[in-house]
mmCIF file of C-alpha atoms in Angstrom:
data_model
loop_
_atom_site.group_PDB
_atom_site.id
_atom_site.type_symbol
_atom_site.label_atom_id
_atom_site.label_comp_id
_atom_site.label_asym_id
_atom_site.label_seq_id
_atom_site.Cartn_x
_atom_site.Cartn_y
_atom_site.Cartn_z
ATOM 1 C CA MET A 1173 114.201 123.539 155.222
ATOM 2 C CA THR A 1174 116.814 122.380 159.064
ATOM 3 C CA GLN A 1175 119.652 121.839 158.446
ATOM 4 C CA GLU A 1176 119.584 118.340 159.362
ATOM 5 C CA GLN A 1177 118.679 118.459 155.760
ATOM 6 C CA ILE A 1178 120.440 119.619 153.824
ATOM 7 C CA ASN A 1179 123.508 118.696 155.606
ATOM 8 C CA SER A 1180 121.683 115.000 154.450
ATOM 9 C CA HIS A 1181 120.608 115.882 150.733
ATOM 10 C CA LEU A 1182 124.688 116.805 150.580
ATOM 11 C CA ARG A 1183 125.504 113.918 151.910
ATOM 12 C CA PHE A 1184 122.942 112.355 148.608
ATOM 13 C CA VAL A 1185 124.316 114.433 146.173
ATOM 14 C CA HIS A 1186 128.073 114.161 147.734
ATOM 15 C CA ILE A 1187 127.636 109.838 147.680
ATOM 16 C CA HIS A 1188 125.031 109.586 144.372
ATOM 17 C CA GLN A 1189 128.794 111.834 143.078
ATOM 18 C CA LEU A 1190 130.790 109.164 143.735
ATOM 19 C CA LEU A 1191 128.878 106.324 143.256
ATOM 20 C CA GLU A 1192 128.572 108.154 139.151
ATOM 21 C CA GLN A 1193 132.218 107.950 139.002
ATOM 22 C CA GLU A 1194 132.662 104.205 140.076
ATOM 23 C CA ILE A 1195 130.040 103.300 137.651
ATOM 24 C CA ALA A 1196 132.448 104.814 135.517
ATOM 25 C CA LEU A 1197 135.436 103.796 136.349
ATOM 26 C CA CYS A 1198 134.477 100.092 136.477
ATOM 27 C CA ASP A 1199 133.215 100.328 132.721
ATOM 28 C CA LEU A 1200 137.213 101.475 132.484
ATOM 29 C CA ARG A 1201 138.808 98.871 134.335
ATOM 30 C CA GLN A 1202 137.189 95.930 131.610
ATOM 31 C CA SER A 1203 139.589 94.108 129.015
ATOM 32 C CA ALA A 1204 140.404 96.083 125.963
ATOM 33 C CA VAL A 1205 137.371 95.447 122.686
ATOM 34 C CA GLY A 1206 137.473 93.792 119.129
ATOM 35 C CA ALA A 1207 141.350 93.544 117.701
ATOM 36 C CA TYR A 1208 142.697 95.178 121.329
ATOM 37 C CA ALA A 1209 141.869 92.802 123.062
ATOM 38 C CA ASP A 1210 145.738 91.532 123.982
ATOM 39 C CA LEU A 1211 147.272 94.724 123.464
ATOM 40 C CA PHE A 1212 145.915 96.910 125.967
ATOM 41 C CA THR A 1213 145.653 96.034 129.710
ATOM 42 C CA CYS A 1214 142.651 97.943 129.606
ATOM 43 C CA ARG A 1215 139.967 99.980 128.886
ATOM 44 C CA ALA A 1216 141.245 102.467 130.542
ATOM 45 C CA ALA A 1217 145.258 102.283 129.161
ATOM 46 C CA GLN A 1218 143.170 101.926 125.979
ATOM 47 C CA GLU A 1219 141.986 105.242 126.515
ATOM 48 C CA MET A 1220 144.943 106.814 127.952
ATOM 49 C CA VAL A 1221 146.866 106.059 124.934
ATOM 50 C CA GLU A 1222 144.961 107.474 121.989
ATOM 51 C CA LEU A 1223 144.755 110.536 123.915
ATOM 52 C CA LEU A 1224 148.600 110.790 124.942
ATOM 53 C CA ALA A 1225 149.523 109.270 121.835
ATOM 54 C CA PRO A 1226 149.773 112.966 119.805
ATOM 55 C CA VAL A 1227 151.121 115.244 122.500
ATOM 56 C CA ILE A 1228 153.727 112.468 122.761
ATOM 57 C CA ALA A 1229 154.501 112.806 118.512
ATOM 58 C CA ARG A 1230 154.186 116.604 119.209
ATOM 59 C CA HIS A 1231 156.830 116.530 121.418
ATOM 60 C CA VAL A 1232 159.022 114.048 121.105
ATOM 61 C CA ASP A 1233 161.213 113.729 117.818
ATOM 62 C CA PHE A 1234 160.898 110.485 115.908
ATOM 63 C CA ARG A 1235 163.787 111.306 113.356
ATOM 64 C CA HIS A 1236 164.112 106.783 113.238
ATOM 65 C CA ASN A 1237 161.929 104.123 112.183
ATOM 66 C CA TYR A 1238 163.308 102.738 114.907
ATOM 67 C CA HIS A 1239 162.448 105.294 117.538
ATOM 68 C CA TYR A 1240 159.222 104.231 117.327
ATOM 69 C CA ALA A 1241 160.539 101.518 119.645
ATOM 70 C CA ALA A 1242 160.964 104.486 122.518
ATOM 71 C CA TRP A 1243 157.503 105.258 122.501
ATOM 72 C CA VAL A 1244 156.348 101.343 122.603
ATOM 73 C CA LYS A 1245 159.052 100.651 125.804
ATOM 74 C CA ALA A 1246 157.166 103.647 128.259
ATOM 75 C CA MET A 1247 154.080 102.000 127.127
ATOM 76 C CA MET A 1248 154.526 99.085 128.253
ATOM 77 C CA ASP A 1249 156.468 100.189 131.327
ATOM 78 C CA LEU A 1250 153.939 102.207 132.534
ATOM 79 C CA LYS A 1251 151.551 98.726 132.266
ATOM 80 C CA LEU A 1252 149.532 100.192 129.581
ATOM 81 C CA ILE A 1253 150.131 97.784 126.501
ATOM 82 C CA ARG A 1254 150.042 94.799 127.652
ATOM 83 C CA THR A 1255 153.574 92.268 127.977
ATOM 84 C CA ASP A 1256 152.349 88.609 128.399
ATOM 85 C CA LYS A 1257 150.506 88.202 124.864
ATOM 86 C CA HIS A 1258 152.783 87.515 121.807
ATOM 87 C CA ASN A 1259 150.598 90.838 120.173
ATOM 88 C CA GLY A 1260 153.543 92.114 118.636
ATOM 89 C CA THR A 1261 151.802 92.572 115.355
ATOM 90 C CA ALA A 1262 148.974 94.412 116.794
ATOM 91 C CA ILE A 1263 151.803 96.703 118.286
ATOM 92 C CA ASN A 1264 152.748 97.105 115.576
ATOM 93 C CA ARG A 1265 149.276 97.809 113.377
ATOM 94 C CA PHE A 1266 148.722 99.998 115.877
ATOM 95 C CA VAL A 1267 151.783 102.345 115.957
ATOM 96 C CA ASN A 1268 151.315 102.510 111.633
ATOM 97 C CA LYS A 1269 147.929 103.359 112.057
ATOM 98 C CA THR A 1270 148.458 105.694 115.402
ATOM 99 C CA PHE A 1271 151.600 107.526 114.074
ATOM 100 C CA GLY A 1272 151.191 107.719 110.262
ATOM 101 C CA GLU A 1273 154.385 105.456 109.768
ATOM 102 C CA GLN A 1274 154.569 102.494 107.609
ATOM 103 C CA ILE A 1275 157.120 99.913 109.866
ATOM 104 C CA ASP A 1276 157.520 96.847 110.175
ATOM 105 C CA LYS A 1277 157.480 94.985 112.689
ATOM 106 C CA THR A 1278 161.236 93.678 113.111
ATOM 107 C CA THR A 1279 162.560 97.261 113.164
ATOM 108 C CA LEU A 1280 160.184 97.903 115.581
ATOM 109 C CA PHE A 1281 161.397 95.362 118.433
ATOM 110 C CA ARG A 1282 164.944 94.741 117.319
ATOM 111 C CA CYS A 1283 165.592 98.209 119.884
ATOM 112 C CA LEU A 1284 163.864 96.305 122.403
ATOM 113 C CA SER A 1285 165.716 93.379 122.486
ATOM 114 C CA LYS A 1286 168.974 93.301 123.235
ATOM 115 C CA GLU A 1287 170.598 96.230 125.944
ATOM 116 C CA SER A 1288 172.549 97.645 123.986
ATOM 117 C CA ASP A 1289 170.481 98.410 121.095
ATOM 118 C CA PHE A 1290 168.686 100.277 123.871
ATOM 119 C CA GLU A 1291 170.404 102.842 124.411
ATOM 120 C CA LYS A 1292 170.325 103.995 120.634
ATOM 121 C CA ILE A 1293 166.962 104.884 122.181
ATOM 122 C CA LYS A 1294 167.142 105.496 126.297
ATOM 123 C CA ASP A 1295 166.497 109.605 125.518
ATOM 124 C CA LEU A 1296 163.379 109.191 123.175
ATOM 125 C CA TYR A 1297 161.944 106.905 126.218
ATOM 126 C CA GLU A 1298 163.254 109.008 128.968
ATOM 127 C CA ALA A 1299 161.700 111.940 126.962
ATOM 128 C CA ILE A 1300 158.266 110.190 126.564
ATOM 129 C CA LEU A 1301 157.753 109.656 130.139
ATOM 130 C CA SER A 1302 158.035 112.570 130.989
ATOM 131 C CA VAL A 1303 155.872 114.686 128.575
ATOM 132 C CA VAL A 1304 153.567 112.028 130.494
ATOM 133 C CA SER A 1305 154.179 112.649 134.154
ATOM 134 C CA GLN A 1306 153.874 116.443 132.859
ATOM 135 C CA GLU A 1307 150.537 115.869 130.617
ATOM 136 C CA MET A 1308 149.092 113.658 133.941
ATOM 137 C CA ASP A 1309 149.489 116.597 136.127
ATOM 138 C CA ARG A 1310 148.033 119.125 133.570
ATOM 139 C CA ASP A 1311 145.222 116.868 132.493
ATOM 140 C CA GLN A 1312 142.315 115.610 134.925
ATOM 141 C CA ARG A 1313 141.005 112.917 132.408
ATOM 142 C CA LEU A 1314 144.450 110.861 132.326
ATOM 143 C CA ASN A 1315 144.453 111.240 136.219
ATOM 144 C CA ILE A 1316 140.632 109.260 135.801
ATOM 145 C CA LEU A 1317 142.037 107.151 134.003
ATOM 146 C CA LYS A 1318 145.684 105.984 135.651
ATOM 147 C CA LYS A 1319 142.958 105.049 138.346
ATOM 148 C CA ALA A 1320 141.667 103.341 136.848
ATOM 149 C CA ILE A 1321 144.413 101.641 135.296
ATOM 150 C CA THR A 1322 145.808 101.527 138.810
ATOM 151 C CA ARG A 1323 142.997 99.913 140.088
ATOM 152 C CA ALA A 1324 142.111 97.463 137.382
ATOM 153 C CA ARG A 1325 145.559 96.002 138.195
ATOM 154 C CA PRO A 1326 145.632 92.130 140.562
ATOM 155 C CA SER A 1327 147.316 92.685 143.391
#
């Protein structure tokens, strides 16, 4: 083979890999389905939350039920959970299922409704954002999901 043929083949392989990545990202940018359609901003957000939840639970001490509001606020601020829908019940169900708790919706959202109540969970909120940031630096799959989420957002 000539050098030009080798270069051509390598370009083809590289372009093929990029196309496969774009196809995968396209699927991740689609809306979440089923019960999660009103909860997550896209499929990538759903997968990211599901990957991060056990890591966050391992590193953050949720001593009281209202502490989970810090998790909700962090996921909203990271644009993983939709804020344009009335999805409090779906958020509550997801928190209870994911963290194995039985928290009522009022308890979960009380700290999000008033700035003075948010101060109670601000340290946990910041700890969660820190854990997410560390995991993003460490985990390649999370970076792919982040790329899909960023591209899924309307400009």
